[in-house]
PDB file of C-alpha atoms in Angstrom:
ATOM      1  CA  ALA A   1       5.421 -15.015   8.247  1.00 76.00           C
ATOM      2  CA  GLN A   2       3.848 -11.758   9.062  1.00 83.00           C
ATOM      3  CA  SER A   3       0.173 -10.940   8.694  1.00 89.00           C
ATOM      4  CA  VAL A   4      -2.639  -8.692   9.860  1.00 94.00           C
ATOM      5  CA  THR A   5      -6.454  -9.292  10.070  1.00 96.00           C
ATOM      6  CA  GLN A   6      -8.779  -6.100   9.868  1.00 97.00           C
ATOM      7  CA  LEU A   7     -11.562  -7.088  11.969  1.00 97.00           C
ATOM      8  CA  ASP A   8     -14.065  -5.360  10.291  1.00 96.00           C
ATOM      9  CA  SER A   9     -14.776  -4.997   6.265  1.00 96.00           C
ATOM     10  CA  HIS A  10     -17.212  -1.990   6.946  1.00 97.00           C
ATOM     11  CA  VAL A  11     -17.658   0.773   9.630  1.00 98.00           C
ATOM     12  CA  SER A  12     -20.499   3.199   9.758  1.00 98.00           C
ATOM     13  CA  VAL A  13     -20.187   6.251  11.985  1.00 98.00           C
ATOM     14  CA  SER A  14     -21.944   9.349  12.304  1.00 97.00           C
ATOM     15  CA  GLU A  15     -20.252  12.778  11.594  1.00 97.00           C
ATOM     16  CA  GLY A  16     -18.835  14.259  14.994  1.00 97.00           C
ATOM     17  CA  THR A  17     -18.915  10.638  16.873  1.00 98.00           C
ATOM     18  CA  PRO A  18     -15.605   8.290  17.351  1.00 98.00           C
ATOM     19  CA  VAL A  19     -14.075   6.005  14.793  1.00 98.00           C
ATOM     20  CA  LEU A  20     -12.505   2.834  15.592  1.00 98.00           C
ATOM     21  CA  LEU A  21     -10.969   0.638  13.109  1.00 98.00           C
ATOM     22  CA  ARG A  22      -9.623  -2.676  14.297  1.00 98.00           C
ATOM     23  CA  CYS A  23      -6.229  -4.510  13.351  1.00 97.00           C
ATOM     24  CA  ASN A  24      -4.532  -7.616  14.882  1.00 97.00           C
ATOM     25  CA  TYR A  25      -1.188  -8.746  13.666  1.00 93.00           C
ATOM     26  CA  SER A  26       0.930 -11.676  13.804  1.00 90.00           C
ATOM     27  CA  SER A  27       4.530 -11.870  13.739  1.00 82.00           C
ATOM     28  CA  SER A  28       7.023 -13.599  15.260  1.00 75.00           C
ATOM     29  CA  TYR A  29       9.227 -10.512  16.570  1.00 74.00           C
ATOM     30  CA  SER A  30       7.876  -6.631  17.233  1.00 71.00           C
ATOM     31  CA  PRO A  31       7.059  -5.505  13.883  1.00 79.00           C
ATOM     32  CA  SER A  32       6.664  -2.037  12.121  1.00 86.00           C
ATOM     33  CA  LEU A  33       3.142  -1.471  11.247  1.00 90.00           C
ATOM     34  CA  PHE A  34       1.628   1.072   9.280  1.00 92.00           C
ATOM     35  CA  TRP A  35      -1.955   2.740   8.437  1.00 96.00           C
ATOM     36  CA  TYR A  36      -2.804   3.597   5.206  1.00 96.00           C
ATOM     37  CA  VAL A  37      -5.836   5.491   3.615  1.00 97.00           C
ATOM     38  CA  GLN A  38      -7.259   5.242   0.283  1.00 95.00           C
ATOM     39  CA  HIS A  39      -9.886   7.582  -0.977  1.00 93.00           C
ATOM     40  CA  PRO A  40     -11.760   6.868  -3.910  1.00 87.00           C
ATOM     41  CA  ASN A  41      -9.736   6.434  -7.455  1.00 79.00           C
ATOM     42  CA  LYS A  42      -6.657   7.541  -5.685  1.00 83.00           C
ATOM     43  CA  GLY A  43      -3.312   6.116  -4.411  1.00 87.00           C
ATOM     44  CA  LEU A  44      -2.445   5.045  -1.063  1.00 92.00           C
ATOM     45  CA  GLN A  45      -1.591   7.694   1.762  1.00 93.00           C
ATOM     46  CA  LEU A  46       0.350   7.200   4.786  1.00 92.00           C
ATOM     47  CA  LEU A  47      -1.729   7.977   8.129  1.00 95.00           C
ATOM     48  CA  LEU A  48       1.013   6.820  10.983  1.00 92.00           C
ATOM     49  CA  LYS A  49       3.596   4.386  11.465  1.00 90.00           C
ATOM     50  CA  TYR A  50       4.800   2.400  14.374  1.00 89.00           C
ATOM     51  CA  THR A  51       8.636   1.346  14.642  1.00 81.00           C
ATOM     52  CA  SER A  52       9.074   0.362  18.210  1.00 75.00           C
ATOM     53  CA  ALA A  53       9.408   3.845  19.789  1.00 73.00           C
ATOM     54  CA  ALA A  54       6.244   5.347  21.466  1.00 83.00           C
ATOM     55  CA  THR A  55       3.251   2.549  21.440  1.00 88.00           C
ATOM     56  CA  LEU A  56       0.659   5.179  20.867  1.00 94.00           C
ATOM     57  CA  VAL A  57       1.042   6.896  17.788  1.00 93.00           C
ATOM     58  CA  LYS A  58      -0.264   9.945  16.461  1.00 95.00           C
ATOM     59  CA  GLY A  59      -0.952  10.385  12.607  1.00 94.00           C
ATOM     60  CA  ILE A  60      -2.390  13.053  10.295  1.00 94.00           C
ATOM     61  CA  ASN A  61      -5.751  14.384  10.490  1.00 94.00           C
ATOM     62  CA  GLY A  62      -6.360  13.579  14.037  1.00 96.00           C
ATOM     63  CA  PHE A  63      -5.918   9.799  13.473  1.00 97.00           C
ATOM     64  CA  GLU A  64      -3.734   7.783  16.249  1.00 97.00           C
ATOM     65  CA  ALA A  65      -3.231   4.249  17.140  1.00 97.00           C
ATOM     66  CA  GLU A  66      -1.603   1.948  19.939  1.00 94.00           C
ATOM     67  CA  PHE A  67       0.591  -0.772  19.706  1.00 93.00           C
ATOM     68  CA  LYS A  68      -0.616  -3.552  22.146  1.00 93.00           C
ATOM     69  CA  LYS A  69       2.100  -6.268  22.254  1.00 89.00           C
ATOM     70  CA  SER A  70      -0.175  -8.337  24.613  1.00 90.00           C
ATOM     71  CA  GLU A  71      -3.228  -8.074  22.491  1.00 93.00           C
ATOM     72  CA  THR A  72      -1.402  -7.968  19.517  1.00 93.00           C
ATOM     73  CA  SER A  73      -3.502  -5.293  18.105  1.00 95.00           C
ATOM     74  CA  PHE A  74      -2.829  -1.862  16.229  1.00 96.00           C
ATOM     75  CA  HIS A  75      -6.387   0.070  16.236  1.00 98.00           C
ATOM     76  CA  LEU A  76      -6.922   2.970  14.721  1.00 98.00           C
ATOM     77  CA  THR A  77      -8.906   5.553  16.511  1.00 98.00           C
ATOM     78  CA  LYS A  78     -10.155   9.343  15.666  1.00 98.00           C
ATOM     79  CA  PRO A  79     -12.032  11.197  18.292  1.00 97.00           C
ATOM     80  CA  SER A  80     -14.424  12.804  15.897  1.00 97.00           C
ATOM     81  CA  ALA A  81     -15.141  11.522  12.380  1.00 97.00           C
ATOM     82  CA  HIS A  82     -15.562  14.268   9.519  1.00 97.00           C
ATOM     83  CA  MET A  83     -17.243  13.750   6.555  1.00 96.00           C
ATOM     84  CA  SER A  84     -13.986  13.564   4.532  1.00 95.00           C
ATOM     85  CA  ASP A  85     -12.899  10.651   6.339  1.00 97.00           C
ATOM     86  CA  ALA A  86     -14.950   8.629   4.217  1.00 97.00           C
ATOM     87  CA  ALA A  87     -12.510   6.064   2.641  1.00 97.00           C
ATOM     88  CA  GLU A  88     -10.620   2.802   2.516  1.00 97.00           C
ATOM     89  CA  TYR A  89      -8.333   2.192   5.484  1.00 98.00           C
ATOM     90  CA  PHE A  90      -5.273  -0.770   5.239  1.00 97.00           C
ATOM     91  CA  CYS A  91      -3.560  -1.845   8.265  1.00 96.00           C
ATOM     92  CA  VAL A  92      -0.082  -2.819   6.857  1.00 93.00           C
ATOM     93  CA  VAL A  93       3.163  -4.933   8.142  1.00 89.00           C
ATOM     94  CA  PRO A  94       6.326  -5.406   6.029  1.00 84.00           C
ATOM     95  CA  GLN A  95       7.521  -8.836   5.234  1.00 81.00           C
ATOM     96  CA  GLY A  96      10.598  -9.853   7.385  1.00 70.00           C
ATOM     97  CA  SER A  97      12.595  -7.744  10.014  1.00 61.00           C
ATOM     98  CA  SER A  98      14.370  -5.729   7.065  1.00 59.00           C
ATOM     99  CA  ASN A  99      13.172  -3.470   4.469  1.00 56.00           C
ATOM    100  CA  THR A 100      12.582  -5.629   1.702  1.00 64.00           C
ATOM    101  CA  GLY A 101      10.496  -3.612  -0.049  1.00 69.00           C
ATOM    102  CA  LYS A 102       7.323  -6.112   0.411  1.00 82.00           C
ATOM    103  CA  LEU A 103       4.207  -5.155   2.410  1.00 87.00           C
ATOM    104  CA  ILE A 104       1.369  -7.397   3.365  1.00 90.00           C
ATOM    105  CA  PHE A 105      -1.755  -5.387   3.370  1.00 93.00           C
ATOM    106  CA  GLY A 106      -5.068  -6.193   5.457  1.00 95.00           C
ATOM    107  CA  GLN A 107      -8.370  -6.762   3.412  1.00 95.00           C
ATOM    108  CA  GLY A 108      -9.170  -3.026   4.173  1.00 96.00           C
ATOM    109  CA  THR A 109     -12.035  -1.714   6.341  1.00 97.00           C
ATOM    110  CA  THR A 110     -14.642   0.544   4.225  1.00 97.00           C
ATOM    111  CA  LEU A 111     -15.336   3.885   6.615  1.00 98.00           C
ATOM    112  CA  GLN A 112     -18.722   5.416   6.063  1.00 98.00           C
ATOM    113  CA  VAL A 113     -19.628   8.468   7.643  1.00 97.00           C
ATOM    114  CA  LYS A 114     -23.064   9.743   7.802  1.00 97.00           C
ATOM    115  CA  PRO A 115     -24.278  13.152   8.092  1.00 95.00           C
TER     116      PRO A 115
ATOM    117  CA  LYS B   1       8.827  18.174  -2.862  1.00 65.00           C
ATOM    118  CA  ALA B   2       7.267  15.841  -5.695  1.00 76.00           C
ATOM    119  CA  GLY B   3       5.759  12.676  -4.460  1.00 90.00           C
ATOM    120  CA  VAL B   4       5.900   9.480  -6.384  1.00 94.00           C
ATOM    121  CA  THR B   5       4.764   9.793 -10.226  1.00 96.00           C
ATOM    122  CA  GLN B   6       3.196   6.943 -12.202  1.00 97.00           C
ATOM    123  CA  THR B   7       2.311   7.298 -15.749  1.00 97.00           C
ATOM    124  CA  PRO B   8      -0.267   7.139 -17.421  1.00 97.00           C
ATOM    125  CA  ARG B   9      -2.905   7.372 -14.881  1.00 95.00           C
ATOM    126  CA  TYR B  10      -5.460   5.339 -17.250  1.00 96.00           C
ATOM    127  CA  LEU B  11      -4.959   2.723 -20.084  1.00 96.00           C
ATOM    128  CA  ILE B  12      -6.912   0.508 -21.887  1.00 98.00           C
ATOM    129  CA  LYS B  13      -5.273  -2.183 -23.886  1.00 97.00           C
ATOM    130  CA  THR B  14      -6.670  -5.632 -25.757  1.00 97.00           C
ATOM    131  CA  ARG B  15      -6.225  -9.007 -24.429  1.00 98.00           C
ATOM    132  CA  GLY B  16      -2.940 -10.339 -25.952  1.00 97.00           C
ATOM    133  CA  GLN B  17      -1.231  -7.036 -26.077  1.00 98.00           C
ATOM    134  CA  GLN B  18       1.863  -5.839 -23.788  1.00 98.00           C
ATOM    135  CA  VAL B  19       1.976  -2.950 -21.701  1.00 98.00           C
ATOM    136  CA  THR B  20       4.551  -0.874 -20.046  1.00 98.00           C
ATOM    137  CA  LEU B  21       3.776   1.259 -16.801  1.00 98.00           C
ATOM    138  CA  SER B  22       6.291   4.072 -15.490  1.00 98.00           C
ATOM    139  CA  CYS B  23       7.208   5.087 -12.099  1.00 98.00           C
ATOM    140  CA  SER B  24       9.366   8.184 -10.839  1.00 97.00           C
ATOM    141  CA  PRO B  25      10.019   7.791  -7.119  1.00 95.00           C
ATOM    142  CA  ILE B  26      10.599  10.309  -4.608  1.00 92.00           C
ATOM    143  CA  SER B  27      13.826  12.147  -5.154  1.00 91.00           C
ATOM    144  CA  GLY B  28      16.608  10.135  -3.103  1.00 88.00           C
ATOM    145  CA  HIS B  29      14.349   7.357  -2.542  1.00 88.00           C
ATOM    146  CA  ARG B  30      16.174   4.351  -3.765  1.00 87.00           C
ATOM    147  CA  SER B  31      13.596   1.569  -3.410  1.00 89.00           C
ATOM    148  CA  VAL B  32      10.666   1.210  -5.757  1.00 92.00           C
ATOM    149  CA  SER B  33       8.004  -1.668  -5.273  1.00 93.00           C
ATOM    150  CA  TRP B  34       4.887  -2.428  -7.089  1.00 96.00           C
ATOM    151  CA  TYR B  35       1.561  -3.658  -6.185  1.00 96.00           C
ATOM    152  CA  GLN B  36      -1.676  -4.612  -7.919  1.00 97.00           C
ATOM    153  CA  GLN B  37      -4.861  -3.848  -6.423  1.00 95.00           C
ATOM    154  CA  THR B  38      -7.942  -5.833  -7.608  1.00 94.00           C
ATOM    155  CA  PRO B  39     -11.654  -5.863  -5.814  1.00 91.00           C
ATOM    156  CA  GLY B  40     -11.131  -9.232  -5.476  1.00 89.00           C
ATOM    157  CA  GLN B  41      -7.568 -10.298  -4.613  1.00 91.00           C
ATOM    158  CA  GLY B  42      -6.763  -6.733  -2.679  1.00 92.00           C
ATOM    159  CA  LEU B  43      -3.479  -5.489  -2.779  1.00 93.00           C
ATOM    160  CA  GLN B  44      -0.557  -7.764  -3.678  1.00 94.00           C
ATOM    161  CA  PHE B  45       2.947  -7.200  -3.966  1.00 93.00           C
ATOM    162  CA  LEU B  46       4.613  -7.850  -7.512  1.00 96.00           C
ATOM    163  CA  PHE B  47       7.904  -6.888  -7.133  1.00 91.00           C
ATOM    164  CA  GLU B  48      10.771  -4.427  -5.717  1.00 91.00           C
ATOM    165  CA  TYR B  49      14.176  -2.800  -6.934  1.00 91.00           C
ATOM    166  CA  PHE B  50      16.946  -1.130  -5.326  1.00 88.00           C
ATOM    167  CA  SER B  51      19.489  -0.022  -6.975  1.00 87.00           C
ATOM    168  CA  GLU B  52      18.898  -1.363 -10.528  1.00 92.00           C
ATOM    169  CA  THR B  53      18.282  -5.038  -8.760  1.00 91.00           C
ATOM    170  CA  GLN B  54      15.210  -6.836  -8.137  1.00 91.00           C
ATOM    171  CA  ARG B  55      15.481  -7.508  -4.501  1.00 86.00           C
ATOM    172  CA  ASN B  56      12.022  -9.454  -3.790  1.00 86.00           C
ATOM    173  CA  LYS B  57       9.315 -10.847  -6.290  1.00 90.00           C
ATOM    174  CA  GLY B  58       5.653 -11.716  -5.484  1.00 92.00           C
ATOM    175  CA  ASN B  59       3.648 -14.747  -6.554  1.00 93.00           C
ATOM    176  CA  PHE B  60       2.876 -13.291 -10.150  1.00 96.00           C
ATOM    177  CA  PRO B  61       3.502 -15.004 -13.464  1.00 96.00           C
ATOM    178  CA  GLY B  62       6.515 -14.394 -15.251  1.00 96.00           C
ATOM    179  CA  ARG B  63       4.342 -11.948 -17.934  1.00 97.00           C
ATOM    180  CA  PHE B  64       4.937  -9.735 -15.232  1.00 98.00           C
ATOM    181  CA  SER B  65       8.233  -7.863 -15.322  1.00 97.00           C
ATOM    182  CA  GLY B  66      10.008  -4.831 -14.258  1.00 97.00           C
ATOM    183  CA  ARG B  67      13.336  -3.091 -13.940  1.00 97.00           C
ATOM    184  CA  GLN B  68      14.848   0.074 -12.520  1.00 96.00           C
ATOM    185  CA  PHE B  69      16.939   2.665 -14.201  1.00 96.00           C
ATOM    186  CA  SER B  70      20.134   4.443 -12.444  1.00 94.00           C
ATOM    187  CA  ASN B  71      18.185   7.661 -11.603  1.00 93.00           C
ATOM    188  CA  SER B  72      15.673   5.017  -9.567  1.00 92.00           C
ATOM    189  CA  ARG B  73      12.579   5.190 -12.027  1.00 96.00           C
ATOM    190  CA  SER B  74      10.928   2.181 -12.598  1.00 97.00           C
ATOM    191  CA  GLU B  75       9.122   0.441 -15.267  1.00 98.00           C
ATOM    192  CA  MET B  76       6.835  -2.624 -14.989  1.00 98.00           C
ATOM    193  CA  ASN B  77       5.713  -4.365 -18.131  1.00 98.00           C
ATOM    194  CA  VAL B  78       2.918  -6.925 -18.717  1.00 98.00           C
ATOM    195  CA  SER B  79       2.945  -9.225 -22.048  1.00 95.00           C
ATOM    196  CA  THR B  80       0.365 -11.158 -23.598  1.00 96.00           C
ATOM    197  CA  LEU B  81      -2.331  -9.160 -21.599  1.00 98.00           C
ATOM    198  CA  GLU B  82      -5.208 -11.325 -19.944  1.00 97.00           C
ATOM    199  CA  LEU B  83      -8.729  -9.831 -18.900  1.00 97.00           C
ATOM    200  CA  GLY B  84      -7.955 -10.677 -15.516  1.00 96.00           C
ATOM    201  CA  ASP B  85      -4.911  -8.429 -15.359  1.00 97.00           C
ATOM    202  CA  SER B  86      -7.307  -5.268 -15.214  1.00 97.00           C
ATOM    203  CA  ALA B  87      -6.494  -3.641 -12.333  1.00 97.00           C
ATOM    204  CA  LEU B  88      -4.980  -0.418 -10.341  1.00 96.00           C
ATOM    205  CA  TYR B  89      -1.283  -0.664 -10.383  1.00 97.00           C
ATOM    206  CA  LEU B  90       0.469   0.946  -7.592  1.00 96.00           C
ATOM    207  CA  CYS B  91       4.108   1.898  -7.133  1.00 95.00           C
ATOM    208  CA  ALA B  92       5.723   2.981  -3.894  1.00 93.00           C
ATOM    209  CA  SER B  93       9.101   4.347  -3.208  1.00 91.00           C
ATOM    210  CA  SER B  94      11.159   4.397  -0.071  1.00 87.00           C
ATOM    211  CA  LEU B  95      14.509   5.474   1.572  1.00 80.00           C
ATOM    212  CA  ASP B  96      15.507   1.940   2.015  1.00 67.00           C
ATOM    213  CA  ASP B  97      16.031   2.610   5.628  1.00 51.00           C
ATOM    214  CA  MET B  98      15.920  -0.411   8.046  1.00 47.00           C
ATOM    215  CA  GLY B  99      13.799   1.704  10.524  1.00 41.00           C
ATOM    216  CA  GLY B 100      10.685   1.479   8.539  1.00 56.00           C
ATOM    217  CA  TYR B 101      10.150   4.904   7.485  1.00 63.00           C
ATOM    218  CA  GLY B 102       7.175   3.516   5.511  1.00 75.00           C
ATOM    219  CA  TYR B 103       6.477   3.652   1.993  1.00 87.00           C
ATOM    220  CA  THR B 104       5.089   6.626  -0.180  1.00 90.00           C
ATOM    221  CA  PHE B 105       2.641   5.601  -3.125  1.00 93.00           C
ATOM    222  CA  GLY B 106       1.616   7.025  -6.214  1.00 94.00           C
ATOM    223  CA  SER B 107      -1.920   7.497  -7.606  1.00 94.00           C
ATOM    224  CA  GLY B 108      -1.764   4.366  -9.399  1.00 95.00           C
ATOM    225  CA  THR B 109      -2.132   3.326 -13.308  1.00 96.00           C
ATOM    226  CA  ARG B 110      -5.673   2.232 -14.054  1.00 96.00           C
ATOM    227  CA  LEU B 111      -5.078  -0.430 -16.671  1.00 97.00           C
ATOM    228  CA  THR B 112      -8.130  -1.941 -18.107  1.00 97.00           C
ATOM    229  CA  VAL B 113      -7.867  -4.968 -20.559  1.00 98.00           C
ATOM    230  CA  VAL B 114     -10.786  -5.413 -22.816  1.00 97.00           C
TER     231      VAL B 114
END
């Protein structure tokens, strides 16, 4: 069965410094992987997705993630944090190799950005 | 183009009542999934519909049900509400592409059971 583990429940950075949100996955095959962001009282917004093409994936708002099969990781990074990046971030993997509509969510990482 | 629309945005119901939530997917998207989000359990999958058929179901009691109409709009219903059903209910739509295009979420319906 597929699963994702977000290694930090809370990350705090200063504005202008790099962001690293860590995610490890478990899958019996090469999965699709997603990062979503949720701002307070809002729905989920897709940041980026990996679908077995390039291992370095660029997303919106300057975020990117690298798929590392040897480490079973899909960490999310951004070179310089902005105050508007403060939100909750979810690493997500679809269940199964086909599109069954079921997404498995990590527990989430809350990103705090200090001025 | 319009995103995923969920109505209503907020809802307060009394324990024992039933509730119906609505989701209109992005035009052309045929798959609609529902999720429950709570502080304790995080995001949990409820069910997924494609072409009016339920393809997948999560581990929720039978009080939770849903359906999809021919225009792909979906509704979910919760009967005999319990306090623990208070949550943010999110709907997501997808093109149902095998390549994993990702899912677009609505803003959710915040249900409070009192």
